[in-house]
């Protein structure tokens, strides 16, 4: 298969694309980064030079139209996803969009329909399910390591949602931005949980604004917080297990990420060191115990989970690289293991259900 030519919209220096996407392409032989775009000529030229990319544009339409770009990666604020993704789909290009797909369910519905009409392959950036530790956990559970799953608890920290920020990042405290403690760290964690243990049969949520204002450090002002920063989601999974997920804004002086799976025969525990509570980018440690074990002990992740992406690629880029490696294999083999926009739409519907049950204080059932 010829190399997949990639163009990244939003590849400014120091941004998420620079941390998560570009390092991934450097270790994946199936891809070639051929173009980037930013909103300014100077930053486009600087990024192209730094990353060794042939073409740098200050207009996203030039990147989309580039004949050597096969896959358009949209890595910008969620508020711009709908316009950029729509234009890439209209041009007949495959699209990788960061999660969330849109700022609300209506945008997600529209983009999923546009992708079906365009008949192109799409990818949604829900990379937590591709973490080697998460995939190993799913296989261990399926193979009976814990017996029947009785329940699972997951506690994490969304590190960006602290009591102060700068003007450039103030938008994440605005519910309308689509980038909140619920939509980003909590939904990434729920993606991993549902991937490993199955979807919800019934769900209930309590969304709380613990902080009502945030200080803007570079202005010496404050702005109101309109998005919940304390997220509690409980429910019953389709296999009958109880599930409880709690995500806090900011971080804890204790554990910032701990996920337990408890069953009739054993237990599995996933943690991350230090203050990293974002499951989708954390370097996860897996422990387990079963039968006559008195406690849990480290479980090594087998080499087969690193066959496509070397262990040496750590940090935010590793799970992103796992997504890209699986997508290249899908294109080669005609498979569909990587979630696209239809899956993103399902996640948006779950997100809407979580918000609705918090408002109504009533447990709700997802559509079958």
mmCIF file of C-alpha atoms in Angstrom, residues 85-343:
data_model
loop_
_atom_site.group_PDB
_atom_site.id
_atom_site.type_symbol
_atom_site.label_atom_id
_atom_site.label_comp_id
_atom_site.label_asym_id
_atom_site.label_seq_id
_atom_site.Cartn_x
_atom_site.Cartn_y
_atom_site.Cartn_z
ATOM 1 C CA UNK A 85 -14.661 18.626 8.763
ATOM 2 C CA UNK A 86 -17.544 19.496 6.414
ATOM 3 C CA UNK A 87 -15.190 21.054 3.878
ATOM 4 C CA UNK A 88 -12.794 18.101 4.003
ATOM 5 C CA UNK A 89 -15.662 15.646 3.502
ATOM 6 C CA UNK A 90 -17.028 17.708 0.613
ATOM 7 C CA UNK A 91 -13.596 17.452 -1.029
ATOM 8 C CA UNK A 92 -13.778 13.649 -0.764
ATOM 9 C CA UNK A 93 -10.923 13.361 1.724
ATOM 10 C CA UNK A 94 -10.731 10.890 4.595
ATOM 11 C CA UNK A 95 -10.944 12.732 7.916
ATOM 12 C CA UNK A 96 -9.536 12.223 11.400
ATOM 13 C CA UNK A 97 -11.363 14.524 13.822
ATOM 14 C CA UNK A 98 -10.417 15.011 17.425
ATOM 15 C CA UNK A 99 -13.094 14.269 20.003
ATOM 16 C CA UNK A 100 -15.671 15.738 20.505
ATOM 17 C CA UNK A 101 -16.848 15.642 16.913
ATOM 18 C CA UNK A 102 -18.964 18.772 17.383
ATOM 19 C CA UNK A 103 -20.035 21.198 20.068
ATOM 20 C CA UNK A 104 -23.386 19.421 20.419
ATOM 21 C CA UNK A 105 -25.458 16.481 19.223
ATOM 22 C CA UNK A 106 -26.908 18.370 16.253
ATOM 23 C CA UNK A 107 -23.436 18.983 14.814
ATOM 24 C CA UNK A 108 -22.469 15.343 15.381
ATOM 25 C CA UNK A 109 -25.615 14.120 13.611
ATOM 26 C CA UNK A 110 -24.914 16.390 10.652
ATOM 27 C CA UNK A 111 -21.239 15.416 10.305
ATOM 28 C CA UNK A 112 -21.984 11.699 10.564
ATOM 29 C CA UNK A 113 -24.565 12.061 7.785
ATOM 30 C CA UNK A 114 -22.151 14.074 5.645
ATOM 31 C CA UNK A 115 -19.543 11.337 6.034
ATOM 32 C CA UNK A 116 -22.027 8.668 4.938
ATOM 33 C CA UNK A 117 -22.992 10.744 1.906
ATOM 34 C CA UNK A 118 -19.355 11.333 0.986
ATOM 35 C CA UNK A 119 -18.569 7.602 1.356
ATOM 36 C CA UNK A 120 -15.137 8.280 2.808
ATOM 37 C CA UNK A 121 -13.374 6.723 5.782
ATOM 38 C CA UNK A 122 -13.439 8.661 9.026
ATOM 39 C CA UNK A 123 -11.683 8.411 12.378
ATOM 40 C CA UNK A 124 -12.723 9.905 15.707
ATOM 41 C CA UNK A 125 -9.964 10.658 18.193
ATOM 42 C CA UNK A 126 -11.126 8.456 21.057
ATOM 43 C CA UNK A 127 -7.740 6.849 21.555
ATOM 44 C CA UNK A 128 -8.183 5.479 25.107
ATOM 45 C CA UNK A 129 -9.519 2.165 23.775
ATOM 46 C CA UNK A 130 -6.243 1.672 21.885
ATOM 47 C CA UNK A 131 -4.023 1.933 24.970
ATOM 48 C CA UNK A 132 -2.196 -1.420 25.258
ATOM 49 C CA UNK A 133 -3.159 -1.753 28.927
ATOM 50 C CA UNK A 134 -6.848 -1.150 28.144
ATOM 51 C CA UNK A 135 -6.833 -3.678 25.299
ATOM 52 C CA UNK A 136 -5.112 -6.224 27.555
ATOM 53 C CA UNK A 137 -7.710 -5.619 30.265
ATOM 54 C CA UNK A 138 -10.495 -6.225 27.774
ATOM 55 C CA UNK A 139 -8.910 -9.518 26.732
ATOM 56 C CA UNK A 140 -8.279 -10.590 30.343
ATOM 57 C CA UNK A 141 -11.918 -9.941 31.238
ATOM 58 C CA UNK A 142 -13.118 -11.818 28.146
ATOM 59 C CA UNK A 143 -10.844 -14.741 29.049
ATOM 60 C CA UNK A 144 -12.331 -14.956 32.554
ATOM 61 C CA UNK A 145 -9.515 -13.487 34.638
ATOM 62 C CA UNK A 146 -11.938 -11.831 37.086
ATOM 63 C CA UNK A 147 -14.790 -14.289 36.552
ATOM 64 C CA UNK A 148 -18.161 -12.590 36.333
ATOM 65 C CA UNK A 149 -17.712 -8.818 36.500
ATOM 66 C CA UNK A 150 -19.597 -7.527 39.536
ATOM 67 C CA UNK A 151 -18.666 -3.868 39.422
ATOM 68 C CA UNK A 152 -16.183 -1.242 38.351
ATOM 69 C CA UNK A 153 -15.095 2.084 39.807
ATOM 70 C CA UNK A 154 -13.053 4.740 38.009
ATOM 71 C CA UNK A 155 -11.815 7.978 39.558
ATOM 72 C CA UNK A 156 -9.802 10.526 37.592
ATOM 73 C CA UNK A 157 -8.709 14.144 37.354
ATOM 74 C CA UNK A 158 -9.179 16.511 34.445
ATOM 75 C CA UNK A 159 -6.006 18.477 35.038
ATOM 76 C CA UNK A 160 -6.769 21.562 32.928
ATOM 77 C CA UNK A 161 -9.866 22.611 34.880
ATOM 78 C CA UNK A 162 -8.111 24.323 37.796
ATOM 79 C CA UNK A 163 -8.956 27.541 39.615
ATOM 80 C CA UNK A 164 -6.949 29.756 37.294
ATOM 81 C CA UNK A 165 -5.979 29.855 33.628
ATOM 82 C CA UNK A 166 -4.911 32.279 30.918
ATOM 83 C CA UNK A 167 -7.122 34.022 28.386
ATOM 84 C CA UNK A 168 -6.142 31.577 25.626
ATOM 85 C CA UNK A 169 -7.612 28.658 27.587
ATOM 86 C CA UNK A 170 -10.554 30.349 29.289
ATOM 87 C CA UNK A 171 -12.935 28.795 26.756
ATOM 88 C CA UNK A 172 -12.709 25.345 28.395
ATOM 89 C CA UNK A 173 -14.759 26.647 31.333
ATOM 90 C CA UNK A 174 -17.615 27.597 28.982
ATOM 91 C CA UNK A 175 -20.174 24.843 28.439
ATOM 92 C CA UNK A 176 -20.917 26.124 24.918
ATOM 93 C CA UNK A 177 -17.316 25.481 23.813
ATOM 94 C CA UNK A 178 -17.792 21.709 23.791
ATOM 95 C CA UNK A 179 -14.516 21.281 25.703
ATOM 96 C CA UNK A 180 -15.310 20.565 29.348
ATOM 97 C CA UNK A 181 -14.451 18.162 32.164
ATOM 98 C CA UNK A 182 -17.419 16.053 31.065
ATOM 99 C CA UNK A 183 -16.904 16.087 27.306
ATOM 100 C CA UNK A 184 -13.133 15.507 27.330
ATOM 101 C CA UNK A 185 -11.509 13.574 30.227
ATOM 102 C CA UNK A 186 -14.698 11.954 31.530
ATOM 103 C CA UNK A 187 -15.918 10.845 28.093
ATOM 104 C CA UNK A 188 -12.467 9.539 27.138
ATOM 105 C CA UNK A 189 -12.500 7.451 30.318
ATOM 106 C CA UNK A 190 -16.027 6.200 29.650
ATOM 107 C CA UNK A 191 -14.897 5.170 26.172
ATOM 108 C CA UNK A 192 -12.223 2.940 27.716
ATOM 109 C CA UNK A 193 -14.629 1.528 30.293
ATOM 110 C CA UNK A 194 -17.339 0.731 27.736
ATOM 111 C CA UNK A 195 -14.765 -0.768 25.356
ATOM 112 C CA UNK A 196 -13.434 -3.112 28.034
ATOM 113 C CA UNK A 197 -16.660 -4.009 29.844
ATOM 114 C CA UNK A 198 -19.583 -3.175 27.563
ATOM 115 C CA UNK A 199 -22.060 -0.337 27.185
ATOM 116 C CA UNK A 200 -24.533 0.970 29.745
ATOM 117 C CA UNK A 201 -27.963 -0.583 30.138
ATOM 118 C CA UNK A 202 -28.986 2.235 32.459
ATOM 119 C CA UNK A 203 -27.199 5.432 33.458
ATOM 120 C CA UNK A 204 -27.575 8.194 36.034
ATOM 121 C CA UNK A 205 -25.403 11.296 36.406
ATOM 122 C CA UNK A 206 -24.806 14.192 38.740
ATOM 123 C CA UNK A 207 -23.025 17.168 37.153
ATOM 124 C CA UNK A 208 -21.902 19.884 39.541
ATOM 125 C CA UNK A 209 -20.182 23.255 39.136
ATOM 126 C CA UNK A 210 -17.804 23.141 42.077
ATOM 127 C CA UNK A 211 -16.101 26.320 40.895
ATOM 128 C CA UNK A 212 -18.344 29.162 39.802
ATOM 129 C CA UNK A 213 -15.555 31.411 38.536
ATOM 130 C CA UNK A 214 -11.971 31.109 37.324
ATOM 131 C CA UNK A 215 -9.153 33.639 37.535
ATOM 132 C CA UNK A 216 -7.551 34.799 34.272
ATOM 133 C CA UNK A 217 -3.924 35.195 35.307
ATOM 134 C CA UNK A 218 -2.652 37.270 32.385
ATOM 135 C CA UNK A 219 -5.478 39.782 32.797
ATOM 136 C CA UNK A 220 -5.998 39.819 36.541
ATOM 137 C CA UNK A 221 -9.720 39.248 36.017
ATOM 138 C CA UNK A 222 -12.226 36.482 36.608
ATOM 139 C CA UNK A 223 -14.810 34.856 34.342
ATOM 140 C CA UNK A 224 -17.848 32.748 35.272
ATOM 141 C CA UNK A 225 -17.667 28.966 34.963
ATOM 142 C CA UNK A 226 -20.699 27.606 33.099
ATOM 143 C CA UNK A 227 -19.586 23.974 32.681
ATOM 144 C CA UNK A 228 -19.667 21.340 35.444
ATOM 145 C CA UNK A 229 -16.249 20.487 36.826
ATOM 146 C CA UNK A 230 -17.390 17.639 39.096
ATOM 147 C CA UNK A 231 -18.758 14.736 37.044
ATOM 148 C CA UNK A 232 -20.361 11.661 38.569
ATOM 149 C CA UNK A 233 -21.767 8.933 36.323
ATOM 150 C CA UNK A 234 -23.214 5.708 37.702
ATOM 151 C CA UNK A 235 -25.220 2.936 36.161
ATOM 152 C CA UNK A 236 -25.571 -0.690 35.211
ATOM 153 C CA UNK A 237 -23.692 -2.220 32.302
ATOM 154 C CA UNK A 238 -25.413 -4.575 29.902
ATOM 155 C CA UNK A 239 -23.686 -7.549 31.494
ATOM 156 C CA UNK A 240 -25.238 -6.627 34.839
ATOM 157 C CA UNK A 241 -22.198 -5.035 36.488
ATOM 158 C CA UNK A 242 -22.460 -1.847 38.531
ATOM 159 C CA UNK A 243 -20.363 1.069 37.259
ATOM 160 C CA UNK A 244 -19.292 4.269 38.981
ATOM 161 C CA UNK A 245 -17.166 6.986 37.341
ATOM 162 C CA UNK A 246 -16.109 10.228 38.995
ATOM 163 C CA UNK A 247 -14.028 12.934 37.301
ATOM 164 C CA UNK A 248 -12.926 16.044 39.144
ATOM 165 C CA UNK A 249 -11.605 19.265 37.694
ATOM 166 C CA UNK A 250 -7.991 20.085 38.636
ATOM 167 C CA UNK A 251 -6.083 17.377 40.511
ATOM 168 C CA UNK A 252 -5.896 15.540 43.812
ATOM 169 C CA UNK A 253 -3.028 15.284 46.265
ATOM 170 C CA UNK A 254 -3.933 11.610 46.349
ATOM 171 C CA UNK A 255 -4.569 9.338 43.363
ATOM 172 C CA UNK A 256 -5.385 11.134 40.106
ATOM 173 C CA UNK A 257 -6.343 7.999 38.209
ATOM 174 C CA UNK A 258 -7.525 4.677 39.577
ATOM 175 C CA UNK A 259 -9.732 2.173 37.777
ATOM 176 C CA UNK A 260 -10.766 -1.061 39.461
ATOM 177 C CA UNK A 261 -12.639 -3.988 37.951
ATOM 178 C CA UNK A 262 -13.972 -6.437 40.519
ATOM 179 C CA UNK A 263 -15.312 -9.898 39.760
ATOM 180 C CA UNK A 264 -16.251 -13.204 41.349
ATOM 181 C CA UNK A 265 -12.777 -14.647 40.724
ATOM 182 C CA UNK A 266 -10.392 -11.703 40.690
ATOM 183 C CA UNK A 267 -9.642 -8.011 40.459
ATOM 184 C CA UNK A 268 -7.845 -5.733 38.006
ATOM 185 C CA UNK A 269 -6.472 -2.275 38.811
ATOM 186 C CA UNK A 270 -5.248 0.408 36.402
ATOM 187 C CA UNK A 271 -3.388 3.451 37.727
ATOM 188 C CA UNK A 272 -1.155 6.228 36.417
ATOM 189 C CA UNK A 273 1.782 7.845 38.185
ATOM 190 C CA UNK A 274 1.868 11.418 39.469
ATOM 191 C CA UNK A 275 -0.759 13.976 38.550
ATOM 192 C CA UNK A 276 -1.780 12.546 35.182
ATOM 193 C CA UNK A 277 -5.469 11.786 35.496
ATOM 194 C CA UNK A 278 -6.372 11.840 31.796
ATOM 195 C CA UNK A 279 -6.754 8.165 30.953
ATOM 196 C CA UNK A 280 -6.457 8.628 27.202
ATOM 197 C CA UNK A 281 -2.893 10.003 27.422
ATOM 198 C CA UNK A 282 -1.600 8.385 30.631
ATOM 199 C CA UNK A 283 1.135 5.758 30.808
ATOM 200 C CA UNK A 284 -0.973 3.149 32.552
ATOM 201 C CA UNK A 285 0.188 0.583 35.095
ATOM 202 C CA UNK A 286 -1.806 -2.666 35.328
ATOM 203 C CA UNK A 287 -2.075 -4.864 38.400
ATOM 204 C CA UNK A 288 -4.231 -7.877 39.156
ATOM 205 C CA UNK A 289 -4.979 -10.675 41.560
ATOM 206 C CA UNK A 290 -7.252 -13.689 41.486
ATOM 207 C CA UNK A 291 -8.075 -16.923 43.269
ATOM 208 C CA UNK A 292 -6.016 -17.274 46.465
ATOM 209 C CA UNK A 293 -4.025 -14.064 45.922
ATOM 210 C CA UNK A 294 -4.145 -11.769 48.951
ATOM 211 C CA UNK A 295 -3.359 -8.630 46.960
ATOM 212 C CA UNK A 296 -2.767 -7.392 43.445
ATOM 213 C CA UNK A 297 0.603 -7.619 41.707
ATOM 214 C CA UNK A 298 1.982 -6.028 38.518
ATOM 215 C CA UNK A 299 0.843 -7.542 35.221
ATOM 216 C CA UNK A 300 3.211 -7.098 32.288
ATOM 217 C CA UNK A 301 1.592 -6.013 29.024
ATOM 218 C CA UNK A 302 2.523 -8.643 26.391
ATOM 219 C CA UNK A 303 4.636 -7.620 23.410
ATOM 220 C CA UNK A 304 1.812 -8.342 20.964
ATOM 221 C CA UNK A 305 0.067 -5.133 22.062
ATOM 222 C CA UNK A 306 3.115 -3.180 20.917
ATOM 223 C CA UNK A 307 3.566 -4.929 17.568
ATOM 224 C CA UNK A 308 2.486 -1.890 15.550
ATOM 225 C CA UNK A 309 3.835 0.874 17.824
ATOM 226 C CA UNK A 310 7.097 0.480 19.777
ATOM 227 C CA UNK A 311 7.144 0.729 23.573
ATOM 228 C CA UNK A 312 9.711 3.497 23.258
ATOM 229 C CA UNK A 313 7.054 5.957 22.092
ATOM 230 C CA UNK A 314 5.596 7.100 25.400
ATOM 231 C CA UNK A 315 3.350 9.907 26.540
ATOM 232 C CA UNK A 316 0.430 11.427 24.620
ATOM 233 C CA UNK A 317 1.588 10.205 21.200
ATOM 234 C CA UNK A 318 1.553 6.472 21.951
ATOM 235 C CA UNK A 319 -2.196 5.840 21.935
ATOM 236 C CA UNK A 320 -2.666 8.201 18.975
ATOM 237 C CA UNK A 321 -0.068 6.175 17.083
ATOM 238 C CA UNK A 322 -1.983 3.001 17.958
ATOM 239 C CA UNK A 323 -5.081 4.521 16.332
ATOM 240 C CA UNK A 324 -3.176 5.413 13.165
ATOM 241 C CA UNK A 325 -1.539 1.978 12.975
ATOM 242 C CA UNK A 326 -4.928 0.272 13.269
ATOM 243 C CA UNK A 327 -6.423 2.600 10.658
ATOM 244 C CA UNK A 328 -3.643 1.768 8.186
ATOM 245 C CA UNK A 329 -4.330 -1.927 8.785
ATOM 246 C CA UNK A 330 -8.048 -1.318 8.193
ATOM 247 C CA UNK A 331 -7.290 0.306 4.846
ATOM 248 C CA UNK A 332 -4.990 -2.570 3.877
ATOM 249 C CA UNK A 333 -7.290 -5.370 4.977
ATOM 250 C CA UNK A 334 -10.712 -3.850 4.315
ATOM 251 C CA UNK A 335 -11.612 -4.035 8.017
ATOM 252 C CA UNK A 336 -13.229 -1.449 10.298
ATOM 253 C CA UNK A 337 -11.649 -1.731 13.732
ATOM 254 C CA UNK A 338 -11.121 2.017 14.176
ATOM 255 C CA UNK A 339 -14.218 3.978 15.268
ATOM 256 C CA UNK A 340 -15.426 6.630 12.851
ATOM 257 C CA UNK A 341 -18.086 9.298 12.904
ATOM 258 C CA UNK A 342 -20.982 6.882 13.444
ATOM 259 C CA UNK A 343 -19.342 5.759 16.678
#
